[in-house]
mmCIF file of C-alpha atoms in Angstrom:
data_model
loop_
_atom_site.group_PDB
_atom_site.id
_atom_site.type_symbol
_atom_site.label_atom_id
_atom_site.label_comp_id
_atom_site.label_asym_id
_atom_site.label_seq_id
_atom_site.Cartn_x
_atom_site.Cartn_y
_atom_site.Cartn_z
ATOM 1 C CA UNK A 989 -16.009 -2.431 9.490
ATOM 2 C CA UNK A 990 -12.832 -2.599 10.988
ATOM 3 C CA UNK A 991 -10.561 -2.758 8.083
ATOM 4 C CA UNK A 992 -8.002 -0.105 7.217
ATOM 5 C CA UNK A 993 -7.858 0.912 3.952
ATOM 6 C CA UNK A 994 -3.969 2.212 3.038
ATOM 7 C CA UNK A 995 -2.358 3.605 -0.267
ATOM 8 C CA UNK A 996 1.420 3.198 -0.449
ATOM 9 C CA UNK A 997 2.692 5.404 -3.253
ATOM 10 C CA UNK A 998 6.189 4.348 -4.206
ATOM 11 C CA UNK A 999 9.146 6.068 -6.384
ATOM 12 C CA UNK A 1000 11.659 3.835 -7.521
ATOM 13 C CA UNK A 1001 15.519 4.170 -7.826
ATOM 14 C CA UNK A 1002 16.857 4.591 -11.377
ATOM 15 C CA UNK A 1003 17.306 1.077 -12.762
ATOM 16 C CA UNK A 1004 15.345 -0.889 -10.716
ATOM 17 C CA UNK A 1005 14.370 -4.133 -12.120
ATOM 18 C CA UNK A 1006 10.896 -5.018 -12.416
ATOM 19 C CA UNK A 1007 10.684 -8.083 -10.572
ATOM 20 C CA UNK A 1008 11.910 -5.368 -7.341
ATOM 21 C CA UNK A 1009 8.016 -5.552 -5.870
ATOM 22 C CA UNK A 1010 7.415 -9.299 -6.067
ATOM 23 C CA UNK A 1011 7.914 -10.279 -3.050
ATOM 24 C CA UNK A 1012 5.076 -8.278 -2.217
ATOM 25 C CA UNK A 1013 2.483 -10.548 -4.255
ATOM 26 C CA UNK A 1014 2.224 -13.050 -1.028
ATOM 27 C CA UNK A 1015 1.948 -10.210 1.743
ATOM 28 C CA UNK A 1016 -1.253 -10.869 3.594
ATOM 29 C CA UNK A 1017 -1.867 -7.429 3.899
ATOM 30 C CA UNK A 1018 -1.705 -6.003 0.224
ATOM 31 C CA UNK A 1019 -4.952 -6.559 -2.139
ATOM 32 C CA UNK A 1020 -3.026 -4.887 -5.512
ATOM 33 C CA UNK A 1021 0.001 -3.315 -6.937
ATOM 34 C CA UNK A 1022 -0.107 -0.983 -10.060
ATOM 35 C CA UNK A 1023 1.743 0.781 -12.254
ATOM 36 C CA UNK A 1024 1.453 4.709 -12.640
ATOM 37 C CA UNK A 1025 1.899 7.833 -14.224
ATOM 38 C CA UNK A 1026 2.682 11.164 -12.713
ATOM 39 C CA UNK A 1027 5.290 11.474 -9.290
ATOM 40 C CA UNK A 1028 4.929 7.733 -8.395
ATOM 41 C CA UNK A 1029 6.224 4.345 -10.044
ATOM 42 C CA UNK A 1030 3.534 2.614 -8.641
ATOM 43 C CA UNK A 1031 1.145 2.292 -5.504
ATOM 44 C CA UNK A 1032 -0.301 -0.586 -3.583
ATOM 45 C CA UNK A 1033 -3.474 -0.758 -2.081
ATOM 46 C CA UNK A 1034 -3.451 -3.133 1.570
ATOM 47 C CA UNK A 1035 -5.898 -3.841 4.070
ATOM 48 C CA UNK A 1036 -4.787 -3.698 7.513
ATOM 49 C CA UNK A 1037 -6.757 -4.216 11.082
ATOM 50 C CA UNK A 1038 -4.236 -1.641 12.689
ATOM 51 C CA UNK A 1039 -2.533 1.700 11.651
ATOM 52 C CA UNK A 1040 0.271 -0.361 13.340
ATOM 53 C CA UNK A 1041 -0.135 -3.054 10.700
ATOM 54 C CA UNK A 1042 0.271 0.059 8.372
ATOM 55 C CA UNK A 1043 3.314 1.016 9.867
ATOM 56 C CA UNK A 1044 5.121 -2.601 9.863
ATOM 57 C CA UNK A 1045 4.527 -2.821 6.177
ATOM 58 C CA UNK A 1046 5.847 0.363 5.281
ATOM 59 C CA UNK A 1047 9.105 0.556 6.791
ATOM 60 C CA UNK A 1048 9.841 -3.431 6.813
ATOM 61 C CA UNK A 1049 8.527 -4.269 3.452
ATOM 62 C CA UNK A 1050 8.589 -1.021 1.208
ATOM 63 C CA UNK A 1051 11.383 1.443 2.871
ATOM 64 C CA UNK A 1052 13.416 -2.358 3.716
ATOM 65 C CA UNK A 1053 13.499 -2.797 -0.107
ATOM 66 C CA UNK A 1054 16.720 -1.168 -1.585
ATOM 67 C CA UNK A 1055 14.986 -0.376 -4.741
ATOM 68 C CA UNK A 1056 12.696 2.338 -3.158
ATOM 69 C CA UNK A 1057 13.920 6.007 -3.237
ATOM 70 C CA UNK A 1058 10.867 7.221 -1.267
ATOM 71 C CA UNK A 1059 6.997 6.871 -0.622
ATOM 72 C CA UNK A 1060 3.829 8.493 -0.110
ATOM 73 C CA UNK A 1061 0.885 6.595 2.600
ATOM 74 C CA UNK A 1062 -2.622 7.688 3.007
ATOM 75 C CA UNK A 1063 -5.083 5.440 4.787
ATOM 76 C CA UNK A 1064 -8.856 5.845 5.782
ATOM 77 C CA UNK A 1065 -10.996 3.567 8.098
ATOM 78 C CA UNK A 1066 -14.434 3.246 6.822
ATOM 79 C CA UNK A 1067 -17.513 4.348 9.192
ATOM 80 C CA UNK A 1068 -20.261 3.490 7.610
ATOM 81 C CA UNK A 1069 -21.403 2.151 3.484
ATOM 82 C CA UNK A 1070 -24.062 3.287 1.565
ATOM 83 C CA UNK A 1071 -25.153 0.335 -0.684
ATOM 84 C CA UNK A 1072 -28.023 0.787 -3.109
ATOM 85 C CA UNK A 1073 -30.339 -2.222 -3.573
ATOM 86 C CA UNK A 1074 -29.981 -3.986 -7.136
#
């Protein structure tokens, strides 16, 4: 595999609207945006060939976005998958 697998966790600004994210529903890179509870608003899952990929998202698409007061990022690259037959 040589995906990237990267968790953006975001914390919006008070009074942000909720159609803020939208324009992250056609990035090529993210597979899912939710809603949660604790420190973050939300967090979207992407899959990206590069931690540069990573990067470019972050800080065009998420820090760019005037709504976002700040963010958390974890990633992991997957070695290897144990699948058990059916």
């Amino acid at each position: 595999m040589n995906q990237w697998q990267a968790w953006v966790n975001v914390k919006w600004k008070p009074g942000t609207p909720e159609t803020a994210w939208q324009n992250w529903k056609t990035n090529k890179w993210v597979r899912g945006v939710w809603s949660t509870t604790g420190n973050w608003d939300c967090s979207i899952w992407l899959d990206v060939s590069t931690p540069d990929e990573l990067e470019e998202f972050v800080w065009k698409e998420v820090r760019g976005n005037t709504w976002v007061e700040a963010t958390e990022t974890r990633w992991a690259k997957q070695w290897w998958e144990n699948r058990k037959a059916s």
